[in-house]
Short mmCIF file of C-alpha atoms in Angstrom, two decimals:
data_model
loop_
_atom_site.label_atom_id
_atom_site.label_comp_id
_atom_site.label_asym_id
_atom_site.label_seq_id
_atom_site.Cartn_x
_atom_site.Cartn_y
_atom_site.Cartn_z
CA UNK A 1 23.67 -38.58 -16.08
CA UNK A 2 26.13 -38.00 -13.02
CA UNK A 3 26.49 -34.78 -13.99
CA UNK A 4 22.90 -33.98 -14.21
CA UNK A 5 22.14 -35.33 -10.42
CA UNK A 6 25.14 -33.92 -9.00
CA UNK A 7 23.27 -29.97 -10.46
CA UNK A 8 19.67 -31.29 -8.87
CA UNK A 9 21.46 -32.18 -5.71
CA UNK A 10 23.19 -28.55 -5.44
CA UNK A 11 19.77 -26.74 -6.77
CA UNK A 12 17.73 -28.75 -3.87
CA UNK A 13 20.39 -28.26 -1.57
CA UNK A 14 20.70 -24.65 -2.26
CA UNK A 15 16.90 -24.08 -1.93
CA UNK A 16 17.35 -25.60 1.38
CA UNK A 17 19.50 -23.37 2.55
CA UNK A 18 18.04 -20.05 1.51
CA UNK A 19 14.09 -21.23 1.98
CA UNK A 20 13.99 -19.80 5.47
CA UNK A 21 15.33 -16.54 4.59
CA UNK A 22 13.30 -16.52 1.45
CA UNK A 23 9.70 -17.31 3.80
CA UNK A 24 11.30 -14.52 5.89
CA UNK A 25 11.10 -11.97 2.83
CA UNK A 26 8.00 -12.89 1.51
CA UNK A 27 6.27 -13.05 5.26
CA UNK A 28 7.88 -9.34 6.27
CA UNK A 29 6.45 -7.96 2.89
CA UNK A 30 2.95 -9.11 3.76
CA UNK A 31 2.90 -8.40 7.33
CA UNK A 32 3.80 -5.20 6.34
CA UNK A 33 0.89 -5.05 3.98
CA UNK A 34 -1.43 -5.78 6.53
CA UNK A 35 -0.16 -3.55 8.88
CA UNK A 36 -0.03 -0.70 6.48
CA UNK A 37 -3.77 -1.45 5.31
CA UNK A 38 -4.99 -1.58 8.83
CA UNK A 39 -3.80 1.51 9.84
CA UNK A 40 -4.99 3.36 6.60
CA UNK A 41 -7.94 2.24 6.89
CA UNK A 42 -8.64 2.85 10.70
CA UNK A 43 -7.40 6.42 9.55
CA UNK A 44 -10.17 6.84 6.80
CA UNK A 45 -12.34 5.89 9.13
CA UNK A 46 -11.88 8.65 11.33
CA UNK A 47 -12.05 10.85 8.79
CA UNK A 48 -14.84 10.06 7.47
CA UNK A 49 -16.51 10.43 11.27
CA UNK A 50 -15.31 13.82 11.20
CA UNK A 51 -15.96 15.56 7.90
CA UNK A 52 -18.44 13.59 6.20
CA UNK A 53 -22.15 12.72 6.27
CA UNK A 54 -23.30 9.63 6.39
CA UNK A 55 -24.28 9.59 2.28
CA UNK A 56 -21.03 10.43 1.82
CA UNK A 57 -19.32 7.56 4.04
CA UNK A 58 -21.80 4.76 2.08
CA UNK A 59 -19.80 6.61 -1.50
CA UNK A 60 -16.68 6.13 -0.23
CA UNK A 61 -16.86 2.85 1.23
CA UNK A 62 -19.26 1.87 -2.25
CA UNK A 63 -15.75 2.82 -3.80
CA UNK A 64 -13.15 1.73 -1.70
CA UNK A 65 -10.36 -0.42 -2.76
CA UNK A 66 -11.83 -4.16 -2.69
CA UNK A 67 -8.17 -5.44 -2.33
CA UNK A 68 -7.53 -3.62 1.04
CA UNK A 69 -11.03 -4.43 2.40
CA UNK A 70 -9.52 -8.14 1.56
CA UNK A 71 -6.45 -7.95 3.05
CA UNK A 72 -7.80 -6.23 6.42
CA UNK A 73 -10.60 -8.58 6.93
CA UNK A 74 -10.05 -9.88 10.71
CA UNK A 75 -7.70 -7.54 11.54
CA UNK A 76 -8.81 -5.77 14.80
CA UNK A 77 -5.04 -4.33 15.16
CA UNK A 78 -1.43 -3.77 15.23
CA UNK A 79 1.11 -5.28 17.93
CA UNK A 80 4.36 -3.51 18.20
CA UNK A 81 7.57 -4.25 20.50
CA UNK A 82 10.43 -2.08 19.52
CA UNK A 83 12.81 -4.26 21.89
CA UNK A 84 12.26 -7.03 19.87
CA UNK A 85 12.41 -5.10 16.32
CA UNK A 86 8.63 -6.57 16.06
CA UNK A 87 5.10 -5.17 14.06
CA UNK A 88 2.30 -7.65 13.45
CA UNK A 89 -1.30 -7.81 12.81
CA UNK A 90 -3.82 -8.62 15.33
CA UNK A 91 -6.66 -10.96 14.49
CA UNK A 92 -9.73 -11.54 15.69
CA UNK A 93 -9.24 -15.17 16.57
CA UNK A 94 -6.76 -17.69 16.90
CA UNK A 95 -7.00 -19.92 14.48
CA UNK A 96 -4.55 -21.78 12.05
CA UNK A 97 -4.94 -19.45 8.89
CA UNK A 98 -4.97 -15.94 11.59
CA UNK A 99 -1.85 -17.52 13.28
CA UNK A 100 -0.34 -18.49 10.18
CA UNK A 101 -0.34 -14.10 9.09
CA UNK A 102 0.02 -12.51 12.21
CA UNK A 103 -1.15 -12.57 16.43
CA UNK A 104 -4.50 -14.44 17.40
CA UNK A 105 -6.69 -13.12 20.23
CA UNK A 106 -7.48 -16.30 22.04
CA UNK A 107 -10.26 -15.15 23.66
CA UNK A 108 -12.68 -12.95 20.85
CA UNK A 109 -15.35 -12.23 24.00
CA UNK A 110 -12.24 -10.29 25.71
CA UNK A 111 -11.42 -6.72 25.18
CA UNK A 112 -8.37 -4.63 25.43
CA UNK A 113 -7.57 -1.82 28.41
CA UNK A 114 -10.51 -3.80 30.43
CA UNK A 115 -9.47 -7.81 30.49
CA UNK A 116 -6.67 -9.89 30.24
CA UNK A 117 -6.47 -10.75 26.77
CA UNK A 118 -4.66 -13.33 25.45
CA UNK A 119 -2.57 -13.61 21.87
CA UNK A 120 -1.13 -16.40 20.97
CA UNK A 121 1.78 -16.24 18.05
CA UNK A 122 3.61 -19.16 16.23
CA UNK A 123 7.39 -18.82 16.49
CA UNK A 124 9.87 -19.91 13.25
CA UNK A 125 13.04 -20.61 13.14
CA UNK A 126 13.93 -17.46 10.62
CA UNK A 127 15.33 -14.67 12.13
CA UNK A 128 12.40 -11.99 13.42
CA UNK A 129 9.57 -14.12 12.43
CA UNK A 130 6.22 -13.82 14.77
CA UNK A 131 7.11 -14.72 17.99
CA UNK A 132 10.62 -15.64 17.17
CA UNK A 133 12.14 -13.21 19.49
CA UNK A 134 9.51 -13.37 22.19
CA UNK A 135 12.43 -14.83 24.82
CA UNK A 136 14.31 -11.67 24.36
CA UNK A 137 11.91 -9.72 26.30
CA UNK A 138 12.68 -8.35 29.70
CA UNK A 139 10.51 -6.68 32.60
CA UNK A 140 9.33 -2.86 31.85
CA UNK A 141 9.51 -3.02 28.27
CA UNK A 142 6.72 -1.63 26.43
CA UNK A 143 4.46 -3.53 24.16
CA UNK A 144 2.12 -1.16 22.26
CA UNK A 145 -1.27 -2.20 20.61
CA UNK A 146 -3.22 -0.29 18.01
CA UNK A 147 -7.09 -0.46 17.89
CA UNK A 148 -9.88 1.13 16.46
CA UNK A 149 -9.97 2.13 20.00
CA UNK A 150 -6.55 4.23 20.08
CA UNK A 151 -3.41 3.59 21.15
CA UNK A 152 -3.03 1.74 24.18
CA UNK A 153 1.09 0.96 26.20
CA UNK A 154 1.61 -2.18 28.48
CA UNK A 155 4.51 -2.60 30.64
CA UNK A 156 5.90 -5.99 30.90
CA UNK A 157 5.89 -7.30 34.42
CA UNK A 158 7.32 -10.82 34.07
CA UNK A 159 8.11 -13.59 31.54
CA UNK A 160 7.98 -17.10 32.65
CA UNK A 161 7.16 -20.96 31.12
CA UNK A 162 4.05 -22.80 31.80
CA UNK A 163 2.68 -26.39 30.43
CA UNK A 164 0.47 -25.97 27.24
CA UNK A 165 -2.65 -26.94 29.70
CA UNK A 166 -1.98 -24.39 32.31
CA UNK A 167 -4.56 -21.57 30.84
CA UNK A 168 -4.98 -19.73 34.37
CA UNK A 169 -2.13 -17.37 32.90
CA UNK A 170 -5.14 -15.94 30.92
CA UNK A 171 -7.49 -15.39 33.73
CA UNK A 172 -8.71 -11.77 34.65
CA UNK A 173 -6.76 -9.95 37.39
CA UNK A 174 -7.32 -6.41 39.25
CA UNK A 175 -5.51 -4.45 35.99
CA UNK A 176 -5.65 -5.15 32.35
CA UNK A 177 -3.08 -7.31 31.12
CA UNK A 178 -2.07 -8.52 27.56
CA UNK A 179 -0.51 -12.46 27.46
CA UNK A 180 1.28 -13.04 24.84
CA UNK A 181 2.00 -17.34 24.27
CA UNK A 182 4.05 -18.59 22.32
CA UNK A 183 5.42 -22.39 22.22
CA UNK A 184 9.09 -23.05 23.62
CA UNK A 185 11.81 -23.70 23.14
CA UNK A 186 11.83 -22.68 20.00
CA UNK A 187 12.50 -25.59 16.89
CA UNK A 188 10.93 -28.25 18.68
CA UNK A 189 8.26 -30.67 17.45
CA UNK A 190 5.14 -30.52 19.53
CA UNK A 191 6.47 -28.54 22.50
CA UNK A 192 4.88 -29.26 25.78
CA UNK A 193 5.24 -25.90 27.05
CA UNK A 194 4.52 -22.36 26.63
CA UNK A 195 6.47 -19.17 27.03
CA UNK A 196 4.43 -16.40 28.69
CA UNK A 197 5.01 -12.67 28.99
CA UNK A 198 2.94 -10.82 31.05
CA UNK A 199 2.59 -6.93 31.11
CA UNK A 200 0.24 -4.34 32.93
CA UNK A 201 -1.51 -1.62 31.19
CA UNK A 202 0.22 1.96 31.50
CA UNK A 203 -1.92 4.86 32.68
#
């Protein structure tokens, strides 16, 4: 009987230990999913707009794979900050299940290159999850954003910690911005504040 509670204590205790780097694997292999889709599909798209009539668009999307149309659905686009070693999907809003996948635009009526648009990102404590790294970020590094749009580069102007009510850090100024929020500091229950970095649209 000892014997047999002394194995379940090292089997729980060893699924303790390597959960967080297991969640890592599994979350890495389907935010790479998404942002693979995305992108494959955004390019389809524009070759469809290009080469095809419309008859022939309605056939292809008729037979497109149902899986990917799935696995996209609320994706608007693709964060990247090579600094930070990061690539994530961008959805449409900011709600639990979006924020639980990838980035959450916070305000959906806001777009990008024109307003300051807010995403907000959960932060974990395994290595390179989310917004995990989101501290590590200094002034004039690049954050890039894919949309159906194109490509569009922000410069990061400042990072800085506000209290979860302050929302002015998402109010319009004279140049488009992207916020990116995150809670802070990082492992805490219920944090009270938010870590905010701020960055200006390259022309």
């Amino acid at each position: 009987m000892r014997r047999a509670i002394g194995i379940l204590l090292l089997i729980v205790g060893g699924a303790l230990v390597f959960y967080p780097q297991i969640e890592k694997i599994r979350y890495d292999t389907e935010q790479q999913k998404l942002v693979d889709s995305f992108e494959q599909l955004g390019q389809t798209e524009l070759i469809q707009q290009l080469s095809t009539s419309s008859e022939e668009v309605d056939t292809i999307e008729a037979t497109s794979d149902k899986g990917q149309q799935v696995l996209t659905e609320g994706v608007t686009g693709i964060i990247r900050i090579d600094s930070i070693d990061l690539e994530m999907a961008i959805f449409a809003d900011a709600t639990p299940n979006s924020l639980s996948k990838g980035a959450g635009i916070v305000d959906a009526k806001k777009q990008f290159a024109v307003n300051n648009v807010g995403l907000a990102g959960h932060r974990a404590l395994a290595s390179g999850k989310q917004f995990n790294r989101l501290d590590e970020i200094r002034e004039n590094d690049v954050i890039e954003v894919t949309t159906a749009v194109g490509n569009l580069q922000y410069e990061v102007t400042r990072t800085f910690v506000v209290h979860k009510s302050d929302v002015s850090v998402l109010e319009d100024q004279d140049k488009p911005l992207i916020t990116l929020v995150t809670c802070t500091p990082l492992g805490r229950s219920n944090p009270p504040d938010r870590l905010i970095v701020q960055a200006e649209l390259k022309q």
